[in-house]
Amino acid sequence: MLFFEEPKRARKKCPEQMKRELYQAQGRKCMYCGRKLGIDLMDCDHKNPRAKGGSDQKRNFQVLCRTCNTRKGATTDRQFRTKFKSIGVPQTQVPPAKPIPQSKFDSVAKAATSRKAKQARTRRLREEYWWF
């Protein structure tokens, strides 16, 4: 059996000049947690990830601390901000004033997983006992 893979787009690194401009425009803060760090401790990140069709244009980049960049992964900016809302960060406080611990994100992921499992179990029972 033959498998045909789509050619991967070459990964384009954020130019250092653009990173500096974004860093200054954001007030030298991470867009999510609001921590002020040196530019060498910040990463350029795609708001809409390349894995989901995002572009390499300047308007699609933001500067994040490495912790938030790792937490965000391949999610979109909107999806990640939704996580902030679900753990109780007021909308007026996004990005939050202080860092959010990883345990908060873990609890949100655990709750979402258990909710999906419960929905699947209910769906299975309905299909199995459809005559009731």
PDB file of C-alpha atoms in Angstrom:
ATOM      1  CA  MET A   1       0.000   0.000   0.000  1.00  0.00           C
ATOM      2  CA  LEU A   2       1.346   3.406  -0.904  1.00  0.00           C
ATOM      3  CA  PHE A   3       0.961   6.470   1.237  1.00  0.00           C
ATOM      4  CA  PHE A   4       1.206   9.909  -0.207  1.00  0.00           C
ATOM      5  CA  GLU A   5       2.194  12.653   2.162  1.00  0.00           C
ATOM      6  CA  GLU A   6       1.533  16.284   1.557  1.00  0.00           C
ATOM      7  CA  PRO A   7       4.774  18.232   1.313  1.00  0.00           C
ATOM      8  CA  LYS A   8       5.416  20.115   4.535  1.00  0.00           C
ATOM      9  CA  ARG A   9       5.846  23.853   4.386  1.00  0.00           C
ATOM     10  CA  ALA A  10       9.311  24.975   5.382  1.00  0.00           C
ATOM     11  CA  ARG A  11       9.300  26.253   8.948  1.00  0.00           C
ATOM     12  CA  LYS A  12      10.091  29.931   8.880  1.00  0.00           C
ATOM     13  CA  LYS A  13      11.713  31.415  11.948  1.00  0.00           C
ATOM     14  CA  CYS A  14      10.468  34.774  13.177  1.00  0.00           C
ATOM     15  CA  PRO A  15      13.069  37.380  12.125  1.00  0.00           C
ATOM     16  CA  GLU A  16      14.924  38.906  15.068  1.00  0.00           C
ATOM     17  CA  GLN A  17      13.953  42.454  14.017  1.00  0.00           C
ATOM     18  CA  MET A  18      10.245  41.543  13.959  1.00  0.00           C
ATOM     19  CA  LYS A  19      10.568  39.857  17.373  1.00  0.00           C
ATOM     20  CA  ARG A  20      12.104  43.061  18.776  1.00  0.00           C
ATOM     21  CA  GLU A  21       9.297  45.192  17.272  1.00  0.00           C
ATOM     22  CA  LEU A  22       6.579  42.922  18.674  1.00  0.00           C
ATOM     23  CA  TYR A  23       8.336  42.817  22.052  1.00  0.00           C
ATOM     24  CA  GLN A  24       8.369  46.629  22.250  1.00  0.00           C
ATOM     25  CA  ALA A  25       4.786  46.968  20.962  1.00  0.00           C
ATOM     26  CA  GLN A  26       3.542  44.558  23.659  1.00  0.00           C
ATOM     27  CA  GLY A  27       5.249  46.568  26.395  1.00  0.00           C
ATOM     28  CA  ARG A  28       7.914  43.878  26.925  1.00  0.00           C
ATOM     29  CA  LYS A  29       5.227  41.546  28.389  1.00  0.00           C
ATOM     30  CA  CYS A  30       3.929  38.095  27.579  1.00  0.00           C
ATOM     31  CA  MET A  31       0.538  38.419  25.883  1.00  0.00           C
ATOM     32  CA  TYR A  32      -1.059  35.822  28.174  1.00  0.00           C
ATOM     33  CA  CYS A  33       0.447  35.883  31.646  1.00  0.00           C
ATOM     34  CA  GLY A  34       1.629  39.494  31.564  1.00  0.00           C
ATOM     35  CA  ARG A  35       5.092  38.716  32.959  1.00  0.00           C
ATOM     36  CA  LYS A  36       7.862  41.094  31.970  1.00  0.00           C
ATOM     37  CA  LEU A  37      10.894  39.118  30.848  1.00  0.00           C
ATOM     38  CA  GLY A  38      13.964  39.794  28.763  1.00  0.00           C
ATOM     39  CA  ILE A  39      13.624  39.315  25.015  1.00  0.00           C
ATOM     40  CA  ASP A  40      15.948  36.297  25.144  1.00  0.00           C
ATOM     41  CA  LEU A  41      13.422  34.508  27.427  1.00  0.00           C
ATOM     42  CA  MET A  42      10.503  35.159  25.065  1.00  0.00           C
ATOM     43  CA  ASP A  43       9.392  33.206  21.990  1.00  0.00           C
ATOM     44  CA  CYS A  44       7.707  34.361  18.818  1.00  0.00           C
ATOM     45  CA  ASP A  45       4.429  32.485  18.439  1.00  0.00           C
ATOM     46  CA  HIS A  46       1.788  32.217  15.718  1.00  0.00           C
ATOM     47  CA  LYS A  47      -1.648  33.378  16.895  1.00  0.00           C
ATOM     48  CA  ASN A  48      -3.181  31.023  14.359  1.00  0.00           C
ATOM     49  CA  PRO A  49      -0.702  28.094  14.210  1.00  0.00           C
ATOM     50  CA  ARG A  50       0.859  26.990  10.955  1.00  0.00           C
ATOM     51  CA  ALA A  51      -0.518  23.514  11.678  1.00  0.00           C
ATOM     52  CA  LYS A  52      -3.988  25.032  11.309  1.00  0.00           C
ATOM     53  CA  GLY A  53      -3.222  27.099   8.217  1.00  0.00           C
ATOM     54  CA  GLY A  54      -1.754  30.198   9.865  1.00  0.00           C
ATOM     55  CA  SER A  55       0.473  32.527   7.878  1.00  0.00           C
ATOM     56  CA  ASP A  56       3.962  33.879   8.509  1.00  0.00           C
ATOM     57  CA  GLN A  57       2.825  37.493   8.316  1.00  0.00           C
ATOM     58  CA  LYS A  58       3.601  39.927  11.121  1.00  0.00           C
ATOM     59  CA  ARG A  59      -0.037  40.289  12.184  1.00  0.00           C
ATOM     60  CA  ASN A  60      -0.147  36.551  12.963  1.00  0.00           C
ATOM     61  CA  PHE A  61       2.772  36.708  15.430  1.00  0.00           C
ATOM     62  CA  GLN A  62       2.911  37.548  19.118  1.00  0.00           C
ATOM     63  CA  VAL A  63       5.623  37.316  21.765  1.00  0.00           C
ATOM     64  CA  LEU A  64       5.034  34.876  24.632  1.00  0.00           C
ATOM     65  CA  CYS A  65       7.063  33.618  27.537  1.00  0.00           C
ATOM     66  CA  ARG A  66       8.245  30.050  27.040  1.00  0.00           C
ATOM     67  CA  THR A  67       5.815  28.689  29.646  1.00  0.00           C
ATOM     68  CA  CYS A  68       2.747  30.155  27.918  1.00  0.00           C
ATOM     69  CA  ASN A  69       4.080  29.183  24.499  1.00  0.00           C
ATOM     70  CA  THR A  70       4.430  25.580  25.665  1.00  0.00           C
ATOM     71  CA  ARG A  71       0.957  25.607  27.233  1.00  0.00           C
ATOM     72  CA  LYS A  72      -0.588  27.076  24.093  1.00  0.00           C
ATOM     73  CA  GLY A  73       0.930  24.468  21.799  1.00  0.00           C
ATOM     74  CA  ALA A  74      -0.903  24.202  18.469  1.00  0.00           C
ATOM     75  CA  THR A  75      -4.118  25.856  19.666  1.00  0.00           C
ATOM     76  CA  THR A  76      -5.366  29.127  18.256  1.00  0.00           C
ATOM     77  CA  ASP A  77      -5.293  32.377  20.193  1.00  0.00           C
ATOM     78  CA  ARG A  78      -9.084  32.194  20.695  1.00  0.00           C
ATOM     79  CA  GLN A  79      -8.959  28.614  22.000  1.00  0.00           C
ATOM     80  CA  PHE A  80      -6.183  29.451  24.446  1.00  0.00           C
ATOM     81  CA  ARG A  81      -7.973  32.558  25.744  1.00  0.00           C
ATOM     82  CA  THR A  82     -11.077  30.410  26.254  1.00  0.00           C
ATOM     83  CA  LYS A  83      -8.999  28.283  28.644  1.00  0.00           C
ATOM     84  CA  PHE A  84      -8.247  31.444  30.628  1.00  0.00           C
ATOM     85  CA  LYS A  85     -11.964  32.224  30.888  1.00  0.00           C
ATOM     86  CA  SER A  86     -12.792  28.683  32.016  1.00  0.00           C
ATOM     87  CA  ILE A  87     -10.371  28.869  34.957  1.00  0.00           C
ATOM     88  CA  GLY A  88     -11.875  32.056  36.293  1.00  0.00           C
ATOM     89  CA  VAL A  89      -9.760  34.866  34.858  1.00  0.00           C
ATOM     90  CA  PRO A  90     -12.129  37.825  34.294  1.00  0.00           C
ATOM     91  CA  GLN A  91     -12.456  38.983  30.668  1.00  0.00           C
ATOM     92  CA  THR A  92     -11.170  42.426  31.654  1.00  0.00           C
ATOM     93  CA  GLN A  93      -8.010  40.797  32.958  1.00  0.00           C
ATOM     94  CA  VAL A  94      -6.832  38.902  29.823  1.00  0.00           C
ATOM     95  CA  PRO A  95      -3.862  38.771  29.798  1.00  0.00           C
ATOM     96  CA  PRO A  96      -3.976  38.193  33.560  1.00  0.00           C
ATOM     97  CA  ALA A  97      -2.018  40.336  35.974  1.00  0.00           C
ATOM     98  CA  LYS A  98      -0.142  37.383  37.448  1.00  0.00           C
ATOM     99  CA  PRO A  99       1.013  34.022  36.083  1.00  0.00           C
ATOM    100  CA  ILE A 100      -1.475  31.168  36.083  1.00  0.00           C
ATOM    101  CA  PRO A 101      -0.078  27.929  37.531  1.00  0.00           C
ATOM    102  CA  GLN A 102       0.060  24.813  35.360  1.00  0.00           C
ATOM    103  CA  SER A 103      -2.193  22.992  37.863  1.00  0.00           C
ATOM    104  CA  LYS A 104      -5.107  25.223  36.796  1.00  0.00           C
ATOM    105  CA  PHE A 105      -4.667  24.158  33.176  1.00  0.00           C
ATOM    106  CA  ASP A 106      -4.390  20.510  34.222  1.00  0.00           C
ATOM    107  CA  SER A 107      -7.658  20.710  36.171  1.00  0.00           C
ATOM    108  CA  VAL A 108      -9.439  22.269  33.165  1.00  0.00           C
ATOM    109  CA  ALA A 109      -8.150  19.510  30.869  1.00  0.00           C
ATOM    110  CA  LYS A 110      -9.178  16.810  33.380  1.00  0.00           C
ATOM    111  CA  ALA A 111     -12.696  18.271  33.722  1.00  0.00           C
ATOM    112  CA  ALA A 112     -13.109  18.445  29.934  1.00  0.00           C
ATOM    113  CA  THR A 113     -11.981  14.833  29.546  1.00  0.00           C
ATOM    114  CA  SER A 114     -14.385  13.552  32.226  1.00  0.00           C
ATOM    115  CA  ARG A 115     -17.244  15.568  30.676  1.00  0.00           C
ATOM    116  CA  LYS A 116     -16.582  14.003  27.260  1.00  0.00           C
ATOM    117  CA  ALA A 117     -16.429  10.511  28.811  1.00  0.00           C
ATOM    118  CA  LYS A 118     -19.759  11.075  30.569  1.00  0.00           C
ATOM    119  CA  GLN A 119     -21.377  12.266  27.323  1.00  0.00           C
ATOM    120  CA  ALA A 120     -20.054   9.213  25.457  1.00  0.00           C
ATOM    121  CA  ARG A 121     -21.356   6.868  28.183  1.00  0.00           C
ATOM    122  CA  THR A 122     -24.806   8.510  28.034  1.00  0.00           C
ATOM    123  CA  ARG A 123     -24.860   8.259  24.235  1.00  0.00           C
ATOM    124  CA  ARG A 124     -23.943   4.551  24.404  1.00  0.00           C
ATOM    125  CA  LEU A 125     -26.715   3.838  26.904  1.00  0.00           C
ATOM    126  CA  ARG A 126     -29.269   5.644  24.748  1.00  0.00           C
ATOM    127  CA  GLU A 127     -28.257   3.618  21.706  1.00  0.00           C
ATOM    128  CA  GLU A 128     -28.311   0.361  23.666  1.00  0.00           C
ATOM    129  CA  TYR A 129     -31.699   0.965  25.303  1.00  0.00           C
ATOM    130  CA  TRP A 130     -33.408   2.913  22.544  1.00  0.00           C
ATOM    131  CA  TRP A 131     -36.828   1.320  23.163  1.00  0.00           C
ATOM    132  CA  PHE A 132     -37.167   2.898  26.636  1.00  0.00           C
TER     133      PHE A 132
END
